[in-house]
Coordinates of C-alpha atoms in Angstrom, one line a residue:
W115 CA -54.0 -67.2 -36.2
E116 CA -56.7 -68.2 -33.7
V117 CA -60.0 -69.9 -34.5
P118 CA -62.8 -71.1 -32.1
C119 CA -62.3 -74.3 -30.2
T120 CA -65.9 -75.4 -30.9
G121 CA -68.3 -75.3 -33.7
T122 CA -67.5 -74.7 -37.4
V123 CA -64.3 -73.0 -38.4
P124 CA -65.1 -69.8 -40.3
Q125 CA -64.1 -69.8 -44.0
D126 CA -61.8 -66.7 -43.4
D127 CA -59.9 -68.5 -40.7
T128 CA -59.6 -71.7 -42.8
S129 CA -58.0 -69.5 -45.6
K130 CA -55.6 -67.9 -43.1
M131 CA -54.5 -71.3 -41.9
S132 CA -54.0 -72.7 -45.4
H133 CA -52.1 -69.5 -46.4
R134 CA -49.8 -69.7 -43.4
L135 CA -49.1 -73.4 -43.7
G136 CA -48.6 -73.2 -47.5
G137 CA -46.2 -70.3 -47.1
M138 CA -43.9 -71.9 -44.6
L139 CA -40.6 -73.5 -45.3
R140 CA -40.6 -77.0 -44.0
F141 CA -37.4 -78.8 -42.9
T142 CA -37.4 -82.4 -41.8
Y143 CA -35.2 -85.5 -41.6
R144 CA -32.8 -86.1 -44.6
H145 CA -30.3 -88.7 -45.5
H146 CA -27.4 -89.1 -47.9
F147 CA -26.1 -85.6 -47.4
S148 CA -22.3 -85.1 -47.0
S149 CA -20.9 -86.3 -43.7
I150 CA -21.0 -83.9 -40.8
S151 CA -17.5 -82.7 -39.6
N152 CA -15.2 -85.6 -38.7
S153 CA -18.1 -88.1 -38.3
N154 CA -19.5 -90.6 -40.8
I155 CA -23.0 -89.3 -40.1
T156 CA -24.9 -88.6 -43.3
S157 CA -28.5 -88.5 -41.9
D158 CA -30.2 -86.7 -39.0
Q159 CA -33.0 -89.2 -38.7
G160 CA -33.8 -90.0 -35.1
W161 CA -31.7 -87.2 -33.6
G162 CA -32.2 -84.0 -35.7
C163 CA -35.8 -83.1 -34.8
M164 CA -34.9 -80.1 -32.6
L165 CA -32.4 -78.9 -35.2
R166 CA -35.1 -79.0 -37.9
T167 CA -37.8 -77.3 -35.9
G168 CA -35.2 -74.7 -34.9
Q169 CA -34.4 -74.2 -38.6
M170 CA -38.1 -73.7 -39.4
M171 CA -38.5 -71.1 -36.6
L172 CA -35.5 -69.1 -37.8
A173 CA -36.6 -69.4 -41.4
Q174 CA -40.0 -68.0 -40.4
A175 CA -38.2 -65.1 -38.6
F176 CA -36.4 -64.3 -41.9
K177 CA -39.6 -64.5 -43.8
L178 CA -41.3 -62.1 -41.4
H179 CA -38.3 -59.8 -41.5
Y180 CA -38.0 -59.7 -45.3
G181 CA -41.5 -60.3 -46.5
G182 CA -44.0 -59.1 -43.8
D183 CA -46.6 -61.2 -42.0
P184 CA -47.4 -64.3 -44.0
V185 CA -51.1 -63.9 -43.4
T186 CA -51.9 -60.2 -43.6
Q187 CA -48.9 -58.5 -45.3
R188 CA -46.9 -61.0 -47.1
R189 CA -46.7 -60.8 -50.9
S190 CA -48.8 -63.4 -52.8
A191 CA -47.2 -66.8 -52.4
G192 CA -47.2 -67.3 -56.2
S193 CA -45.5 -64.0 -57.1
A194 CA -42.0 -63.9 -58.5
S195 CA -40.8 -61.6 -55.7
A196 CA -42.1 -63.8 -52.9
A197 CA -40.7 -66.9 -54.6
G198 CA -37.3 -65.2 -54.9
V199 CA -37.3 -64.3 -51.2
D200 CA -38.3 -67.8 -50.2
Q201 CA -35.6 -69.4 -52.4
N202 CA -32.9 -67.2 -51.0
I203 CA -33.9 -68.0 -47.4
A204 CA -34.2 -71.7 -48.2
N205 CA -30.7 -71.7 -49.6
W206 CA -29.3 -70.6 -46.2
F207 CA -30.6 -73.9 -44.8
C208 CA -29.5 -76.4 -47.4
D209 CA -27.9 -79.6 -46.1
K210 CA -24.3 -78.6 -47.0
P211 CA -21.5 -77.1 -45.0
E212 CA -21.4 -73.8 -47.0
S213 CA -25.0 -73.0 -46.1
P214 CA -24.9 -70.8 -42.9
Y215 CA -27.8 -72.6 -41.1
S216 CA -27.3 -76.1 -42.4
V217 CA -27.7 -79.1 -40.2
H218 CA -23.9 -79.4 -40.6
N219 CA -23.1 -76.1 -39.0
I220 CA -25.7 -76.4 -36.3
A221 CA -24.4 -79.9 -35.3
Q222 CA -20.8 -78.8 -35.4
L223 CA -21.4 -75.8 -33.2
G224 CA -23.4 -78.0 -30.8
D225 CA -20.4 -80.3 -30.7
K226 CA -18.2 -77.4 -29.6
K227 CA -20.7 -76.7 -26.9
G228 CA -20.5 -80.3 -25.6
K229 CA -23.2 -82.1 -27.6
P230 CA -21.6 -84.7 -29.8
V231 CA -22.8 -84.9 -33.4
G232 CA -25.7 -87.3 -33.6
N233 CA -27.3 -86.4 -30.3
W234 CA -30.6 -84.7 -29.6
F235 CA -30.5 -80.9 -28.8
S236 CA -32.4 -79.4 -26.0
P237 CA -34.5 -76.2 -26.7
T238 CA -31.9 -74.1 -24.8
L239 CA -29.0 -75.5 -26.9
I240 CA -30.7 -74.9 -30.2
A241 CA -31.5 -71.4 -29.2
L242 CA -27.8 -70.7 -28.2
V243 CA -26.5 -72.3 -31.4
L244 CA -28.8 -70.3 -33.6
Q245 CA -27.9 -67.1 -31.7
E246 CA -24.2 -67.7 -32.5
L247 CA -24.8 -68.6 -36.1
V248 CA -26.9 -65.5 -36.7
E249 CA -24.2 -63.4 -35.0
Q250 CA -21.6 -64.9 -37.4
N251 CA -23.8 -64.0 -40.4
S252 CA -25.7 -60.9 -39.2
I253 CA -24.1 -58.7 -41.8
K254 CA -26.1 -60.7 -44.4
H255 CA -29.4 -60.0 -42.6
D256 CA -29.4 -56.2 -41.9
N257 CA -27.5 -56.9 -38.7
L258 CA -30.4 -59.1 -37.3
R259 CA -29.6 -60.1 -33.7
V260 CA -30.8 -62.9 -31.5
Y261 CA -31.2 -62.6 -27.7
V262 CA -31.6 -65.8 -25.7
A263 CA -33.2 -65.4 -22.2
D264 CA -31.4 -68.6 -21.0
T265 CA -32.6 -68.0 -17.4
A266 CA -36.3 -67.7 -18.7
T267 CA -36.2 -64.0 -17.7
L268 CA -36.0 -61.0 -19.9
Y269 CA -33.6 -58.3 -18.8
F270 CA -34.2 -55.1 -20.7
E271 CA -30.7 -53.8 -19.8
Q272 CA -29.2 -56.7 -21.7
I273 CA -31.5 -56.2 -24.6
E274 CA -30.7 -52.5 -24.8
A275 CA -26.9 -53.3 -24.5
I276 CA -27.0 -55.3 -27.7
N277 CA -29.7 -53.3 -29.4
P278 CA -29.5 -49.6 -28.3
K279 CA -32.2 -47.2 -29.3
D280 CA -29.8 -45.0 -31.2
N281 CA -28.6 -47.9 -33.3
F282 CA -31.6 -50.2 -33.7
S283 CA -31.3 -53.6 -35.3
P284 CA -34.0 -56.2 -35.8
L285 CA -34.0 -58.5 -32.8
L286 CA -35.3 -62.1 -32.4
V287 CA -35.9 -63.0 -28.7
L288 CA -35.9 -66.7 -27.7
I289 CA -37.0 -67.7 -24.3
P290 CA -36.2 -71.4 -23.4
V291 CA -38.4 -72.5 -20.5
M292 CA -39.7 -75.8 -19.0
L293 CA -43.4 -75.4 -18.2
G294 CA -44.0 -78.3 -15.8
A295 CA -42.5 -81.7 -15.3
P296 CA -41.9 -83.9 -18.4
P297 CA -43.5 -85.4 -20.5
L298 CA -46.4 -82.8 -20.6
A299 CA -46.6 -79.1 -19.9
N300 CA -48.7 -78.1 -16.9
P301 CA -52.2 -77.1 -18.1
I302 CA -52.1 -74.1 -15.8
Y303 CA -49.9 -72.4 -18.5
F304 CA -52.1 -73.2 -21.5
G305 CA -54.2 -70.0 -21.4
S306 CA -51.2 -67.8 -21.1
L307 CA -49.4 -69.6 -23.9
L308 CA -52.3 -69.2 -26.3
Q309 CA -52.3 -65.5 -25.8
F310 CA -48.8 -65.3 -27.3
F311 CA -50.2 -66.4 -30.6
H312 CA -52.1 -63.1 -30.8
L313 CA -48.8 -61.1 -30.8
P314 CA -47.9 -59.8 -34.3
G315 CA -44.2 -60.7 -34.0
F316 CA -44.7 -64.1 -32.3
L317 CA -43.0 -66.9 -34.2
G318 CA -44.4 -69.8 -32.3
I319 CA -43.2 -72.5 -29.9
V320 CA -40.5 -75.1 -30.5
G321 CA -40.3 -78.0 -28.1
G322 CA -41.4 -81.4 -27.1
K323 CA -39.4 -84.2 -25.6
P324 CA -36.1 -86.0 -26.5
N325 CA -36.2 -87.2 -30.1
A326 CA -39.7 -85.7 -30.7
S327 CA -39.7 -81.9 -31.3
L328 CA -42.6 -80.0 -32.7
Y329 CA -43.0 -76.5 -34.0
F330 CA -46.3 -74.9 -32.9
I331 CA -47.4 -72.0 -35.1
G332 CA -51.1 -71.5 -34.1
Y333 CA -54.1 -73.1 -32.5
H334 CA -57.8 -73.7 -33.0

């Protein structure tokens, strides 16, 4: 959603914000779950922020895919059908190894890519890990695919290769990019970034700095 930067927020926009925030699945630090892989780690506190914001973004993609836009099209948040969809999606992210998008499976795949369990993920790494996990489980999600533009450039030839027009599948596009020198993004990009939030299929922005990841889903 988008609401004015000055003045009073219109009631309709306040309702949209409340609806969207209330309808989202929230994942945050947990402790006392079963240990991850061959480690003795039973909590992601202090290192799992990017894993959790990545989980939220992917969960939102599933909600959009199965339930429509959470503001304009989604079924009533209190309805039995909406609750069933949300519960099924939430189960995929439970903190246990058998859940396909659990912190266990994300951390273990990150370990295989050179990031030891218990270390912070970069935006590029979480994108690549989620891409592989979705690929492994795509048959469960109507063959949903993930494309990661890991050079910050979209190549339509590559997208068409994994998602040809005569065999279309739902596609989630992730574009990891650094917008200026840390710790803050260069303000020259702000106007363009805000325009993305007007796109119907835009899921938001995941990012921040080491040990402090945020999931941006709108602005006002």
